[in-house]
mmCIF file of C-alpha atoms in Angstrom:
data_model
loop_
_atom_site.group_PDB
_atom_site.id
_atom_site.type_symbol
_atom_site.label_atom_id
_atom_site.label_comp_id
_atom_site.label_asym_id
_atom_site.label_seq_id
_atom_site.Cartn_x
_atom_site.Cartn_y
_atom_site.Cartn_z
ATOM 1 C CA MET Q 1 -147.546 127.571 24.430
ATOM 2 C CA GLN Q 2 -150.657 128.854 26.138
ATOM 3 C CA THR Q 3 -152.402 126.993 28.894
ATOM 4 C CA PRO Q 4 -156.096 126.467 28.321
ATOM 5 C CA GLU Q 5 -158.580 128.399 30.435
ATOM 6 C CA PRO Q 6 -160.304 126.378 33.148
ATOM 7 C CA GLN Q 7 -163.619 125.020 32.007
ATOM 8 C CA GLN Q 8 -166.502 127.039 33.430
ATOM 9 C CA ARG Q 9 -169.875 125.517 34.150
ATOM 10 C CA ASP Q 10 -173.205 127.268 34.092
ATOM 11 C CA ARG Q 11 -174.454 126.124 37.475
ATOM 12 C CA SER Q 12 -177.773 127.898 37.163
ATOM 13 C CA SER Q 13 -179.171 125.819 34.311
ATOM 14 C CA THR Q 14 -178.883 122.284 35.694
ATOM 15 C CA ALA Q 15 -178.498 122.847 39.413
ATOM 16 C CA THR Q 16 -180.806 121.236 41.905
ATOM 17 C CA ASP Q 17 -181.190 121.776 45.588
ATOM 18 C CA PRO Q 18 -179.233 119.016 47.362
ATOM 19 C CA GLY Q 19 -181.604 116.265 48.327
ATOM 20 C CA ASP Q 20 -184.678 117.438 46.517
ATOM 21 C CA GLY Q 21 -184.651 114.448 44.178
ATOM 22 C CA SER Q 22 -185.729 116.514 41.194
ATOM 23 C CA GLY Q 23 -183.013 115.253 38.859
ATOM 24 C CA GLY Q 24 -180.059 117.061 37.372
ATOM 25 C CA LEU Q 25 -177.606 115.021 39.408
ATOM 26 C CA ALA Q 26 -174.835 115.319 36.836
ATOM 27 C CA GLU Q 27 -174.047 118.900 37.795
ATOM 28 C CA THR Q 28 -175.307 119.401 41.334
ATOM 29 C CA PRO Q 29 -173.321 122.376 42.691
ATOM 30 C CA THR Q 30 -171.357 121.902 45.898
ATOM 31 C CA PRO Q 31 -168.389 123.812 47.329
ATOM 32 C CA VAL Q 32 -166.182 120.690 47.394
ATOM 33 C CA GLU Q 33 -166.468 117.892 44.855
ATOM 34 C CA VAL Q 34 -164.379 114.767 44.395
ATOM 35 C CA ARG Q 35 -164.527 112.872 41.102
ATOM 36 C CA VAL Q 36 -162.900 109.475 40.738
ATOM 37 C CA HIS Q 37 -163.413 106.498 38.445
ATOM 38 C CA ALA Q 38 -166.195 104.298 39.762
ATOM 39 C CA ASP Q 39 -163.716 101.812 41.168
ATOM 40 C CA PRO Q 40 -163.897 100.320 44.689
ATOM 41 C CA ALA Q 41 -160.148 100.846 45.097
ATOM 42 C CA LEU Q 42 -160.675 104.636 44.989
ATOM 43 C CA ILE Q 43 -163.377 104.841 47.653
ATOM 44 C CA PRO Q 44 -160.837 105.351 50.492
ATOM 45 C CA SER Q 45 -159.812 108.652 48.884
ATOM 46 C CA VAL Q 46 -163.378 109.936 48.992
ATOM 47 C CA ARG Q 47 -163.770 108.655 52.538
ATOM 48 C CA ALA Q 48 -160.631 110.555 53.604
ATOM 49 C CA VAL Q 49 -161.959 113.811 52.140
ATOM 50 C CA ALA Q 50 -165.240 113.377 54.026
ATOM 51 C CA ALA Q 51 -163.427 112.810 57.315
ATOM 52 C CA ASP Q 52 -161.104 115.766 56.756
ATOM 53 C CA LEU Q 53 -163.966 118.148 55.976
ATOM 54 C CA ALA Q 54 -165.920 117.019 59.049
ATOM 55 C CA ALA Q 55 -162.873 117.466 61.282
ATOM 56 C CA ARG Q 56 -162.248 120.963 59.878
ATOM 57 C CA ALA Q 57 -165.915 121.819 60.527
ATOM 58 C CA ASP Q 58 -165.401 121.008 64.240
ATOM 59 C CA PHE Q 59 -167.388 117.791 64.299
ATOM 60 C CA ASP Q 60 -166.499 115.600 67.275
ATOM 61 C CA LEU Q 61 -164.445 112.453 66.665
ATOM 62 C CA ASP Q 62 -167.481 110.155 66.772
ATOM 63 C CA ALA Q 63 -169.318 112.252 64.173
ATOM 64 C CA VAL Q 64 -166.220 112.332 61.947
ATOM 65 C CA SER Q 65 -166.014 108.556 62.150
ATOM 66 C CA ASP Q 66 -169.745 108.178 61.486
ATOM 67 C CA LEU Q 67 -169.563 110.386 58.394
ATOM 68 C CA ARG Q 68 -166.485 108.554 57.123
ATOM 69 C CA MET Q 69 -168.257 105.189 57.425
ATOM 70 C CA ALA Q 70 -171.484 106.532 55.900
ATOM 71 C CA VAL Q 71 -169.685 107.945 52.864
ATOM 72 C CA ASP Q 72 -167.829 104.656 52.478
ATOM 73 C CA GLU Q 73 -171.105 102.722 52.589
ATOM 74 C CA ALA Q 74 -172.835 105.084 50.144
ATOM 75 C CA CYS Q 75 -169.967 104.864 47.654
ATOM 76 C CA SER Q 76 -169.760 101.094 48.064
ATOM 77 C CA ALA Q 77 -173.470 100.809 47.246
ATOM 78 C CA LEU Q 78 -173.247 103.071 44.179
ATOM 79 C CA VAL Q 79 -170.018 101.923 42.498
ATOM 80 C CA PRO Q 80 -171.320 98.475 41.417
ATOM 81 C CA LEU Q 81 -174.294 100.186 39.756
ATOM 82 C CA ALA Q 82 -172.191 102.659 37.765
ATOM 83 C CA ARG Q 83 -172.110 102.590 33.996
ATOM 84 C CA GLU Q 84 -168.853 101.145 32.657
ATOM 85 C CA GLY Q 85 -166.185 103.853 32.593
ATOM 86 C CA GLY Q 86 -168.328 106.181 34.738
ATOM 87 C CA GLN Q 87 -167.207 108.489 37.497
ATOM 88 C CA LEU Q 88 -168.150 108.445 41.141
ATOM 89 C CA ARG Q 89 -168.883 112.041 42.084
ATOM 90 C CA CYS Q 90 -169.175 113.124 45.696
ATOM 91 C CA GLY Q 91 -170.038 116.681 46.619
ATOM 92 C CA PHE Q 92 -169.768 118.144 50.104
ATOM 93 C CA ALA Q 93 -171.515 121.280 51.374
ATOM 94 C CA MET Q 94 -171.002 122.623 54.895
ATOM 95 C CA ALA Q 95 -173.512 125.067 56.410
ATOM 96 C CA ASP Q 96 -175.220 125.787 59.719
ATOM 97 C CA GLY Q 97 -173.395 123.089 61.664
ATOM 98 C CA ARG Q 98 -174.080 120.314 59.197
ATOM 99 C CA ILE Q 99 -172.508 118.571 56.236
ATOM 100 C CA ASP Q 100 -174.555 117.502 53.237
ATOM 101 C CA VAL Q 101 -173.018 114.878 50.985
ATOM 102 C CA ILE Q 102 -174.297 113.907 47.560
ATOM 103 C CA CYS Q 103 -172.664 110.827 46.054
ATOM 104 C CA ARG Q 104 -173.723 109.883 42.529
ATOM 105 C CA VAL Q 105 -172.813 107.717 39.573
ATOM 106 C CA PRO Q 106 -173.986 107.561 35.965
ATOM 107 C CA VAL Q 107 -176.143 104.519 35.314
ATOM 108 C CA ALA Q 108 -177.277 102.667 32.235
ATOM 109 C CA GLY Q 109 -180.797 101.362 32.094
ATOM 110 C CA GLU Q 110 -182.864 100.515 35.116
ATOM 111 C CA ALA Q 111 -180.468 100.697 38.053
ATOM 112 C CA ALA Q 112 -182.045 100.754 41.491
ATOM 113 C CA LEU Q 113 -180.623 101.134 44.950
ATOM 114 C CA ARG Q 114 -182.203 98.790 47.473
ATOM 115 C CA GLN Q 115 -183.194 100.299 50.794
ATOM 116 C CA ASP Q 116 -183.951 97.018 52.550
ATOM 117 C CA THR Q 117 -180.324 95.990 53.042
ATOM 118 C CA PHE Q 118 -178.010 96.008 56.035
ATOM 119 C CA GLY Q 119 -175.878 98.633 54.266
ATOM 120 C CA TRP Q 120 -178.836 101.008 53.977
ATOM 121 C CA ARG Q 121 -179.594 100.442 57.660
ATOM 122 C CA VAL Q 122 -175.994 101.426 58.438
ATOM 123 C CA LEU Q 123 -176.425 104.637 56.412
ATOM 124 C CA THR Q 124 -179.592 105.648 58.209
ATOM 125 C CA THR Q 125 -178.037 104.886 61.585
ATOM 126 C CA LEU Q 126 -174.796 106.817 61.003
ATOM 127 C CA THR Q 127 -176.406 109.946 59.536
ATOM 128 C CA ASP Q 128 -179.249 112.265 60.445
ATOM 129 C CA ASP Q 129 -180.835 111.804 57.022
ATOM 130 C CA ALA Q 130 -180.220 109.530 54.036
ATOM 131 C CA GLN Q 131 -182.174 109.624 50.781
ATOM 132 C CA VAL Q 132 -181.927 107.917 47.422
ATOM 133 C CA LEU Q 133 -181.773 110.358 44.506
ATOM 134 C CA ASP Q 134 -183.229 108.580 41.507
ATOM 135 C CA ALA Q 135 -185.325 111.179 39.640
ATOM 136 C CA ASP Q 136 -182.673 111.590 36.914
ATOM 137 C CA PRO Q 137 -182.753 108.467 34.681
ATOM 138 C CA ASP Q 138 -179.060 108.809 33.800
ATOM 139 C CA TRP Q 139 -177.780 109.189 37.375
ATOM 140 C CA LEU Q 140 -178.298 107.462 40.697
ATOM 141 C CA GLY Q 141 -177.269 109.067 43.934
ATOM 142 C CA ILE Q 142 -177.472 109.186 47.694
ATOM 143 C CA HIS Q 143 -177.903 112.330 49.765
ATOM 144 C CA LEU Q 144 -176.516 112.163 53.310
ATOM 145 C CA ARG Q 145 -176.846 114.780 56.031
ATOM 146 C CA LYS Q 146 -174.854 114.828 59.259
ATOM 147 C CA GLN Q 147 -175.568 117.461 61.892
ATOM 148 C CA ARG Q 148 -172.900 118.624 64.319
ATOM 149 C CA LEU Q 149 -173.943 118.107 67.963
ATOM 150 C CA ASN Q 150 -173.000 121.651 68.999
ATOM 151 C CA PRO Q 151 -173.691 123.922 66.003
#
């Protein structure tokens, strides 16, 4: 019995620059990506990955905690908007003393993420930048950026 070859993706055809809002959120390339069912019970797993990556990138304890809470808030905002049976996808890219996080879910119809809520205020307070990614009609996402204090 042969094992199947890992599925390869052509990242050049649908890739977007993280945070540019130009669409193509389904296959945004990142070095680390976590995919789980869009279920609130699975958000702690994504949160743990975010904290681990920040700690390994030499972020101080406060920044690790801030990123963990921001990722939790972003996922908590997106999961209720996900299409039934959809996946929560969170990608993490580390470069130049910062971590960029793109969390996204597939949506059906006109899903919108409100930016006038307490949760959005938390996101903008805990991160250096937070943006809604809504240019792709089939996906809704949030781009977070956290800069390390001493790059």
